[in-house]
Short mmCIF file of C-alpha atoms and ligand atoms in Angstrom, two decimals:
data_model
loop_
_atom_site.label_atom_id
_atom_site.label_comp_id
_atom_site.label_asym_id
_atom_site.label_seq_id
_atom_site.Cartn_x
_atom_site.Cartn_y
_atom_site.Cartn_z
CA UNK A 1029 37.94 35.58 -9.36
CA UNK A 1030 39.45 32.85 -12.15
CA UNK A 1031 39.92 34.42 -15.70
CA UNK A 1032 37.37 32.51 -18.19
CA UNK A 1033 38.13 31.53 -21.80
CA UNK A 1034 34.81 32.45 -22.58
CA UNK A 1035 31.94 33.53 -21.19
CA UNK A 1036 30.76 30.68 -18.80
CA UNK A 1037 27.26 28.92 -19.29
CA UNK A 1038 23.98 31.30 -17.27
CA UNK A 1039 23.30 29.01 -14.31
CA UNK A 1040 20.03 27.57 -15.57
CA UNK A 1041 17.08 28.66 -12.42
CA UNK A 1042 13.44 27.61 -11.45
CA UNK A 1043 10.92 30.43 -9.49
CA UNK A 1044 9.55 29.68 -6.63
CA UNK A 1045 5.89 30.25 -6.49
CA UNK A 1046 5.12 33.20 -4.41
CA UNK A 1047 9.04 34.57 -3.84
CA UNK A 1048 11.53 36.31 -6.24
CA UNK A 1049 14.03 33.62 -4.93
CA UNK A 1050 15.51 31.33 -7.29
CA UNK A 1051 16.25 27.87 -7.39
CA UNK A 1052 19.40 26.63 -9.19
CA UNK A 1053 19.51 23.69 -10.96
CA UNK A 1054 22.35 20.73 -11.15
CA UNK A 1055 20.64 17.85 -12.71
CA UNK A 1056 17.77 16.54 -14.25
CA UNK A 1057 16.88 12.82 -13.77
CA UNK A 1058 13.85 11.22 -15.14
CA UNK A 1059 12.08 7.66 -14.78
CA UNK A 1060 11.07 5.73 -17.17
CA UNK A 1061 7.75 3.70 -17.01
CA UNK A 1062 7.15 4.20 -13.84
CA UNK A 1063 2.99 4.20 -13.67
CA UNK A 1064 1.61 0.97 -14.71
CA UNK A 1065 -1.24 1.90 -17.35
CA UNK A 1066 1.73 3.93 -19.10
CA UNK A 1067 4.14 0.72 -19.39
CA UNK A 1068 1.42 -1.41 -20.42
CA UNK A 1069 0.80 1.45 -23.59
CA UNK A 1070 4.49 1.71 -24.43
CA UNK A 1071 3.93 -2.17 -24.46
CA UNK A 1072 6.13 -3.32 -20.85
CA UNK A 1073 5.03 -5.76 -18.50
CA UNK A 1074 4.39 -3.51 -15.68
CA UNK A 1075 5.83 -5.60 -12.68
CA UNK A 1076 7.83 -3.77 -10.22
CA UNK A 1077 11.22 -4.14 -11.88
CA UNK A 1078 14.03 -2.16 -10.79
CA UNK A 1079 13.33 1.45 -11.87
CA UNK A 1080 15.78 3.29 -14.49
CA UNK A 1081 16.54 6.59 -15.16
CA UNK A 1082 17.57 8.78 -17.88
CA UNK A 1083 18.36 12.51 -18.06
CA UNK A 1084 17.55 15.84 -19.23
CA UNK A 1085 19.95 18.47 -19.15
CA UNK A 1086 19.58 21.13 -16.73
CA UNK A 1087 19.03 23.74 -19.30
CA UNK A 1088 16.41 21.68 -21.19
CA UNK A 1089 14.13 23.02 -18.39
CA UNK A 1090 11.97 25.68 -19.16
CA UNK A 1091 9.66 27.89 -17.38
CA UNK A 1092 9.06 30.35 -20.33
CA UNK A 1093 4.80 28.67 -20.56
CA UNK A 1094 5.82 28.03 -24.14
CA UNK A 1095 7.40 24.50 -26.28
CA UNK A 1096 8.76 25.37 -29.68
CA UNK A 1097 7.81 22.28 -31.67
CA UNK A 1098 11.27 20.62 -32.22
CA UNK A 1099 13.17 19.76 -35.34
CA UNK A 1100 13.75 16.65 -36.87
CA UNK A 1101 10.75 15.08 -35.74
CA UNK A 1102 6.73 14.61 -36.58
CA UNK A 1103 5.91 12.90 -33.19
CA UNK A 1104 6.22 15.01 -29.95
CA UNK A 1105 4.77 13.48 -27.70
CA UNK A 1106 3.75 15.16 -23.95
CA UNK A 1107 4.49 13.34 -21.23
CA UNK A 1108 2.70 14.89 -17.92
CA UNK A 1109 5.15 14.22 -14.06
CA UNK A 1110 5.24 16.20 -11.12
CA UNK A 1111 9.41 17.15 -11.01
CA UNK A 1112 10.57 16.53 -7.36
CA UNK A 1113 13.29 19.52 -6.58
CA UNK A 1114 16.06 18.53 -4.02
CA UNK A 1115 17.57 20.88 -1.19
CA UNK A 1116 19.90 18.94 -0.05
CA UNK A 1117 21.68 15.41 -1.49
CA UNK A 1118 24.01 12.89 -0.66
CA UNK A 1119 25.02 8.93 -0.97
CA UNK A 1120 22.75 6.05 0.04
CA UNK A 1121 20.23 8.03 1.59
CA UNK A 1122 17.50 5.75 3.70
CA UNK A 1123 14.08 5.14 2.50
CA UNK A 1124 13.24 6.53 5.73
CA UNK A 1125 15.15 10.59 5.64
CA UNK A 1126 14.44 10.43 1.51
CA UNK A 1127 11.93 13.14 2.09
CA UNK A 1128 13.98 14.97 4.15
CA UNK A 1129 15.89 16.40 1.11
CA UNK A 1130 13.09 17.56 -0.59
CA UNK A 1131 12.87 21.09 -1.33
CA UNK A 1132 9.05 21.04 -3.06
CA UNK A 1133 7.47 19.81 -6.25
CA UNK A 1134 6.70 21.62 -9.52
CA UNK A 1135 4.38 20.49 -12.86
CA UNK A 1136 6.39 19.46 -15.55
CA UNK A 1137 6.37 18.03 -19.04
CA UNK A 1138 8.83 15.04 -20.03
CA UNK A 1139 8.61 15.90 -23.87
CA UNK A 1140 9.49 13.35 -26.35
CA UNK A 1141 10.73 12.70 -30.05
CA UNK A 1142 8.54 9.69 -30.05
CA UNK A 1143 9.74 8.41 -33.30
CA UNK A 1144 13.54 9.11 -32.61
CA UNK A 1145 13.39 7.57 -28.61
CA UNK A 1146 11.69 4.93 -31.26
CA UNK A 1147 14.59 4.60 -33.42
CA UNK A 1148 16.81 4.47 -30.60
CA UNK A 1149 15.56 1.92 -28.55
CA UNK A 1150 15.33 -0.41 -32.00
CA UNK A 1151 18.68 0.01 -31.91
CA UNK A 1152 19.75 -0.32 -28.44
CA UNK A 1153 20.88 3.09 -28.36
CA UNK A 1154 20.36 5.94 -26.41
CA UNK A 1155 17.17 8.18 -25.23
CA UNK A 1156 19.08 11.56 -25.62
CA UNK A 1157 17.81 12.55 -29.29
CA UNK A 1158 14.43 11.74 -28.48
CA UNK A 1159 14.45 13.00 -24.58
CA UNK A 1160 17.18 15.47 -24.09
CA UNK A 1161 16.54 18.75 -26.71
CA UNK A 1162 16.33 22.12 -26.27
CA UNK A 1163 13.56 23.35 -23.88
CA UNK A 1164 12.06 19.73 -23.88
CA UNK A 1165 11.07 20.33 -20.32
CA UNK A 1166 8.61 22.67 -19.90
CA UNK A 1167 8.36 23.06 -16.01
CA UNK A 1168 6.14 25.44 -13.40
CA UNK A 1169 6.99 27.28 -10.49
CA UNK A 1170 8.30 25.26 -7.91
CA UNK A 1171 6.06 24.62 -4.69
CA UNK A 1172 7.59 24.16 -1.07
CA UNK A 1173 6.83 21.27 0.44
CA UNK A 1174 7.02 23.10 3.53
CA UNK A 1175 3.47 24.35 2.06
CA UNK A 1176 2.03 21.41 -0.01
CA UNK A 1177 3.13 18.85 2.57
CA UNK A 1178 4.87 16.09 0.70
CA UNK A 1179 2.62 15.01 -2.25
CA UNK A 1180 2.16 11.33 -2.74
CA UNK A 1181 -1.62 10.72 -3.70
CA UNK A 1182 -3.81 13.13 -5.16
CA UNK A 1183 -5.00 13.42 -9.28
CA UNK A 1184 -2.77 14.25 -12.08
CA UNK A 1185 -3.64 15.09 -15.35
CA UNK A 1186 -3.02 16.72 -18.83
CA UNK A 1187 -5.60 18.31 -20.77
CA UNK A 1188 -4.55 19.58 -24.79
CA UNK A 1189 -6.76 22.15 -26.15
CA UNK A 1190 -9.49 21.66 -23.06
CA UNK A 1191 -9.72 17.56 -23.64
CA UNK A 1192 -8.25 15.06 -20.93
CA UNK A 1193 -5.46 13.36 -22.58
CA UNK A 1194 -3.65 12.09 -19.14
CA UNK A 1195 -5.27 11.26 -15.98
CA UNK A 1196 -3.95 9.50 -12.95
CA UNK A 1197 -2.67 9.68 -8.99
CA UNK A 1198 0.43 10.02 -7.37
CA UNK A 1199 -0.39 6.93 -5.59
CA UNK A 1200 -0.12 4.64 -8.71
CA UNK A 1201 3.70 5.62 -8.84
CA UNK A 1202 5.21 2.18 -9.13
CA UNK A 1203 8.64 3.97 -7.60
CA UNK A 1204 7.49 6.07 -4.74
CA UNK A 1205 9.46 9.70 -4.78
CA UNK A 1206 11.33 8.28 -1.44
CA UNK A 1207 12.21 5.43 -3.21
CA UNK A 1208 13.29 7.36 -6.05
CA UNK A 1209 15.66 9.79 -3.92
CA UNK A 1210 17.23 6.61 -2.00
CA UNK A 1211 17.98 4.51 -5.44
CA UNK A 1212 19.28 6.92 -7.40
CA UNK A 1213 21.41 7.86 -4.52
CA UNK A 1214 23.03 4.79 -4.41
CA UNK A 1215 24.27 4.95 -8.08
CA UNK A 1216 24.66 8.66 -7.60
CA UNK A 1217 26.17 10.79 -5.78
CA UNK A 1218 22.91 13.30 -5.65
CA UNK A 1219 22.77 17.40 -4.29
CA UNK A 1220 21.21 20.84 -3.85
CA UNK A 1221 19.81 21.66 -7.46
CA UNK A 1222 19.02 18.31 -8.42
CA UNK A 1223 15.40 18.10 -9.87
CA UNK A 1224 13.67 14.82 -10.65
CA UNK A 1225 10.58 14.31 -13.06
CA UNK A 1226 8.59 10.97 -11.36
CA UNK A 1227 7.52 10.00 -14.60
CA UNK A 1228 4.19 9.77 -16.14
CA UNK A 1229 0.26 8.20 -15.99
CA UNK A 1230 -1.41 6.99 -18.73
CA UNK A 1231 -2.41 8.66 -22.44
CA UNK A 1232 0.57 9.96 -23.83
CA UNK A 1233 -0.01 11.19 -27.46
CA UNK A 1234 1.33 14.11 -30.34
CA UNK A 1235 0.72 17.90 -30.19
CA UNK A 1236 0.85 20.04 -32.78
CA UNK A 1237 1.92 23.23 -33.06
CA UNK A 1238 -1.04 25.84 -31.76
CA UNK A 1239 -2.02 23.05 -29.29
CA UNK A 1240 -2.77 24.35 -25.73
CA UNK A 1241 -1.23 21.75 -22.79
CA UNK A 1242 -2.50 22.35 -19.53
CA UNK A 1243 -0.54 20.78 -16.63
CA UNK A 1244 -2.67 19.58 -13.53
CA UNK A 1245 -1.39 18.19 -9.99
CA UNK A 1246 -3.69 18.59 -6.95
CA UNK A 1247 -1.76 20.37 -4.46
CA UNK A 1248 -0.06 22.37 -7.55
CA UNK A 1249 -2.82 23.91 -9.48
CA UNK A 1250 -2.54 24.17 -13.12
CA UNK A 1251 -0.51 26.17 -15.90
CA UNK A 1252 -1.04 26.22 -19.29
CA UNK A 1253 1.94 25.25 -21.91
CA UNK A 1254 1.83 27.01 -25.60
CA UNK A 1255 2.84 24.72 -28.63
CA UNK A 1256 4.74 27.48 -30.81
MN1 MN B 1486 8.95 10.41 -19.18
#
Protein backbone atom coordinates (compact mmCIF):
# COMPACT_ATOMS: atom_id res chain seq x y z
CA UNK A 1 0.00 0.00 0.00
CA UNK A 2 1.37 3.45 -0.87
CA UNK A 3 1.50 6.06 1.83
CA UNK A 4 -0.69 9.05 1.12
CA UNK A 5 0.34 12.53 2.15
CA UNK A 6 -3.14 12.91 3.60
CA UNK A 7 -6.37 10.94 3.79
CA UNK A 8 -7.57 10.13 0.21
CA UNK A 9 -11.05 11.36 -0.72
CA UNK A 10 -13.93 8.98 -0.17
CA UNK A 11 -15.09 6.86 -3.07
CA UNK A 12 -18.40 8.30 -4.23
CA UNK A 13 -21.05 5.60 -4.38
CA UNK A 14 -24.64 5.18 -5.50
CA UNK A 15 -27.12 2.76 -3.96
CA UNK A 16 -28.73 0.01 -6.02
CA UNK A 17 -32.47 -0.55 -5.58
CA UNK A 18 -33.11 -3.69 -3.54
CA UNK A 19 -29.43 -4.44 -2.91
CA UNK A 20 -26.66 -3.63 -0.42
CA UNK A 21 -24.12 -3.47 -3.22
CA UNK A 22 -22.87 0.01 -4.07
CA UNK A 23 -21.85 1.53 -7.39
CA UNK A 24 -18.52 3.40 -7.34
CA UNK A 25 -18.81 6.57 -9.42
CA UNK A 26 -16.08 7.72 -11.77
CA UNK A 27 -17.37 10.66 -13.82
CA UNK A 28 -20.62 12.55 -14.39
CA UNK A 29 -21.49 13.78 -17.87
CA UNK A 30 -24.59 15.91 -18.52
CA UNK A 31 -26.09 16.61 -21.94
CA UNK A 32 -27.53 20.06 -22.68
CA UNK A 33 -30.83 20.82 -24.47
CA UNK A 34 -31.80 17.23 -25.22
CA UNK A 35 -35.57 17.74 -25.34
CA UNK A 36 -36.84 20.08 -28.08
CA UNK A 37 -39.46 21.76 -25.89
CA UNK A 38 -36.80 22.62 -23.26
CA UNK A 39 -34.40 23.95 -25.92
CA UNK A 40 -37.21 26.24 -27.11
CA UNK A 41 -38.06 27.45 -23.58
CA UNK A 42 -34.38 28.37 -23.10
CA UNK A 43 -34.42 30.37 -26.34
CA UNK A 44 -32.56 27.91 -28.57
CA UNK A 45 -33.16 26.19 -31.89
CA UNK A 46 -34.54 22.70 -31.27
CA UNK A 47 -33.11 21.32 -34.50
CA UNK A 48 -30.70 18.47 -34.19
CA UNK A 49 -27.28 20.05 -33.85
CA UNK A 50 -24.38 17.98 -32.53
CA UNK A 51 -24.98 17.26 -28.82
CA UNK A 52 -22.98 19.13 -26.20
CA UNK A 53 -21.95 18.02 -22.75
CA UNK A 54 -20.72 19.47 -19.50
CA UNK A 55 -19.60 17.69 -16.37
CA UNK A 56 -20.53 17.67 -12.74
CA UNK A 57 -18.21 16.27 -10.12
CA UNK A 58 -18.82 12.71 -8.91
CA UNK A 59 -19.26 13.97 -5.37
CA UNK A 60 -21.98 16.40 -6.50
CA UNK A 61 -24.23 13.33 -6.68
CA UNK A 62 -26.35 13.02 -3.58
CA UNK A 63 -28.64 10.11 -2.78
CA UNK A 64 -29.71 11.48 0.62
CA UNK A 65 -33.12 12.80 -0.46
CA UNK A 66 -32.25 16.37 0.59
CA UNK A 67 -31.16 19.31 -1.51
CA UNK A 68 -29.67 22.13 0.57
CA UNK A 69 -30.36 25.52 -1.02
CA UNK A 70 -26.94 26.58 -2.34
CA UNK A 71 -25.16 29.89 -1.67
CA UNK A 72 -24.68 32.86 -4.05
CA UNK A 73 -27.93 32.40 -5.95
CA UNK A 74 -31.55 33.41 -5.75
CA UNK A 75 -32.68 31.35 -8.74
CA UNK A 76 -32.00 27.63 -8.34
CA UNK A 77 -33.83 25.61 -10.99
CA UNK A 78 -34.89 21.98 -11.09
CA UNK A 79 -34.00 19.97 -14.18
CA UNK A 80 -35.53 16.50 -13.98
CA UNK A 81 -33.36 13.95 -15.80
CA UNK A 82 -32.90 10.22 -16.19
CA UNK A 83 -29.42 9.12 -15.13
CA UNK A 84 -27.70 6.36 -17.09
CA UNK A 85 -25.03 4.40 -15.20
CA UNK A 86 -22.34 2.52 -17.12
CA UNK A 87 -20.86 -0.84 -16.08
CA UNK A 88 -18.14 -0.72 -18.74
CA UNK A 89 -16.88 1.67 -21.37
CA UNK A 90 -14.25 2.20 -24.00
CA UNK A 91 -13.39 4.42 -26.93
CA UNK A 92 -15.35 4.72 -30.19
CA UNK A 93 -18.21 2.54 -29.00
CA UNK A 94 -20.45 1.61 -31.95
CA UNK A 95 -24.10 2.63 -31.72
CA UNK A 96 -25.27 -0.97 -32.03
CA UNK A 97 -23.45 -2.15 -28.91
CA UNK A 98 -23.73 1.03 -26.81
CA UNK A 99 -26.53 -0.26 -24.58
CA UNK A 100 -24.41 -3.28 -23.59
CA UNK A 101 -22.42 -0.86 -21.43
CA UNK A 102 -25.43 0.30 -19.40
CA UNK A 103 -25.66 -1.03 -15.87
CA UNK A 104 -28.87 0.74 -14.96
CA UNK A 105 -30.99 3.85 -14.68
CA UNK A 106 -31.92 6.27 -11.90
CA UNK A 107 -34.05 9.31 -11.17
CA UNK A 108 -31.92 12.42 -10.96
CA UNK A 109 -31.92 16.20 -10.93
CA UNK A 110 -29.46 18.53 -12.61
CA UNK A 111 -29.97 21.41 -10.15
CA UNK A 112 -28.78 24.67 -11.66
CA UNK A 113 -27.93 28.11 -10.27
CA UNK A 114 -29.67 29.64 -13.28
CA UNK A 115 -28.69 33.22 -12.47
CA UNK A 116 -25.00 32.32 -12.33
CA UNK A 117 -25.23 30.08 -15.39
CA UNK A 118 -26.91 32.94 -17.28
CA UNK A 119 -24.09 35.36 -16.40
CA UNK A 120 -21.47 32.83 -17.52
CA UNK A 121 -23.32 32.19 -20.80
CA UNK A 122 -23.45 35.93 -21.51
CA UNK A 123 -19.71 36.22 -21.02
CA UNK A 124 -18.93 33.02 -22.95
CA UNK A 125 -17.43 31.46 -19.82
CA UNK A 126 -17.68 27.88 -18.50
CA UNK A 127 -20.81 26.89 -16.59
CA UNK A 128 -19.29 25.13 -13.59
CA UNK A 129 -20.30 27.78 -11.09
CA UNK A 130 -23.93 27.32 -12.16
CA UNK A 131 -23.88 23.55 -12.48
CA UNK A 132 -21.13 21.75 -10.55
CA UNK A 133 -21.77 22.95 -7.00
CA UNK A 134 -22.08 20.88 -3.83
CA UNK A 135 -24.95 18.37 -3.84
CA UNK A 136 -26.18 19.73 -7.17
CA UNK A 137 -27.27 16.34 -8.44
CA UNK A 138 -29.85 14.65 -6.21
CA UNK A 139 -30.21 11.05 -7.39
CA UNK A 140 -32.28 7.98 -6.52
CA UNK A 141 -31.21 4.35 -6.25
CA UNK A 142 -30.01 2.74 -9.47
CA UNK A 143 -32.34 0.22 -11.08
CA UNK A 144 -30.63 -2.55 -13.02
CA UNK A 145 -31.27 -2.51 -16.75
CA UNK A 146 -31.65 -6.28 -16.47
CA UNK A 147 -34.74 -5.63 -14.30
CA UNK A 148 -36.25 -2.58 -16.01
CA UNK A 149 -35.21 -3.18 -19.61
CA UNK A 150 -33.65 -0.27 -21.48
CA UNK A 151 -35.75 2.81 -20.94
CA UNK A 152 -36.34 4.61 -24.23
CA UNK A 153 -39.92 5.69 -23.75
CA UNK A 154 -42.27 6.51 -20.90
CA UNK A 155 -43.28 9.49 -18.84
CA UNK A 156 -40.66 11.66 -17.16
CA UNK A 157 -41.99 14.29 -14.78
CA UNK A 158 -41.27 16.49 -11.79
CA UNK A 159 -43.74 17.78 -9.24
CA UNK A 160 -43.06 20.60 -6.81
CA UNK A 161 -45.29 20.59 -3.73
CA UNK A 162 -47.66 18.18 -5.49
CA UNK A 163 -48.01 20.25 -8.65
CA UNK A 164 -46.61 18.99 -11.97
CA UNK A 165 -43.93 21.38 -13.22
CA UNK A 166 -42.04 19.30 -15.77
CA UNK A 167 -43.46 16.66 -18.02
CA UNK A 168 -42.27 14.83 -21.11
CA UNK A 169 -41.58 11.41 -22.54
CA UNK A 170 -38.21 9.71 -22.75
CA UNK A 171 -38.94 9.14 -26.44
CA UNK A 172 -38.66 12.94 -26.96
CA UNK A 173 -34.90 12.89 -26.38
CA UNK A 174 -33.17 14.49 -29.37
CA UNK A 175 -30.09 12.33 -28.75
CA UNK A 176 -31.01 8.84 -27.58
CA UNK A 177 -29.07 7.02 -24.87
CA UNK A 178 -27.05 4.81 -27.28
CA UNK A 179 -26.20 7.89 -29.36
CA UNK A 180 -25.00 9.79 -26.27
CA UNK A 181 -22.77 6.88 -25.22
CA UNK A 182 -21.35 6.41 -28.70
CA UNK A 183 -20.77 10.16 -29.19
CA UNK A 184 -19.16 10.67 -25.77
CA UNK A 185 -16.86 7.69 -26.37
CA UNK A 186 -15.44 9.37 -29.46
CA UNK A 187 -14.22 12.30 -27.34
CA UNK A 188 -13.60 10.68 -23.97
CA UNK A 189 -12.70 7.22 -22.79
CA UNK A 190 -15.71 5.91 -20.93
CA UNK A 191 -15.41 3.50 -18.02
CA UNK A 192 -17.50 1.61 -15.52
CA UNK A 193 -18.97 4.00 -12.99
CA UNK A 194 -19.52 6.82 -15.44
CA UNK A 195 -22.93 8.45 -15.10
CA UNK A 196 -24.74 10.34 -17.86
CA UNK A 197 -27.58 12.75 -17.06
CA UNK A 198 -29.67 12.54 -20.21
CA UNK A 199 -31.28 15.97 -20.37
CA UNK A 200 -34.43 17.62 -19.11
CA UNK A 201 -37.95 18.03 -20.53
CA UNK A 202 -39.69 21.41 -20.64
CA UNK A 203 -40.91 23.19 -17.53
CA UNK A 204 -37.71 24.00 -15.62
CA UNK A 205 -38.17 26.57 -12.89
CA UNK A 206 -37.10 27.77 -9.46
CA UNK A 207 -37.50 26.12 -6.06
CA UNK A 208 -37.45 27.63 -2.60
CA UNK A 209 -36.36 26.35 0.79
CA UNK A 210 -39.09 24.08 2.15
CA UNK A 211 -40.29 22.89 -1.25
CA UNK A 212 -40.68 19.18 -1.92
CA UNK A 213 -39.72 17.97 -5.37
CA UNK A 214 -40.99 14.60 -6.58
CA UNK A 215 -38.98 12.96 -9.33
CA UNK A 216 -40.71 10.44 -11.59
CA UNK A 217 -39.74 8.24 -14.53
CA UNK A 218 -41.98 5.45 -15.75
CA UNK A 219 -40.19 2.22 -14.86
CA UNK A 220 -38.18 3.81 -12.02
CA UNK A 221 -41.02 5.05 -9.84
CA UNK A 222 -41.01 8.24 -7.80
CA UNK A 223 -38.77 9.78 -5.12
CA UNK A 224 -39.11 12.94 -3.08
CA UNK A 225 -36.32 15.47 -2.60
CA UNK A 226 -36.65 18.08 0.14
CA UNK A 227 -35.20 21.53 -0.45
CA UNK A 228 -33.62 22.34 2.91
MN1 LIG B 1 -29.67 19.47 -17.47
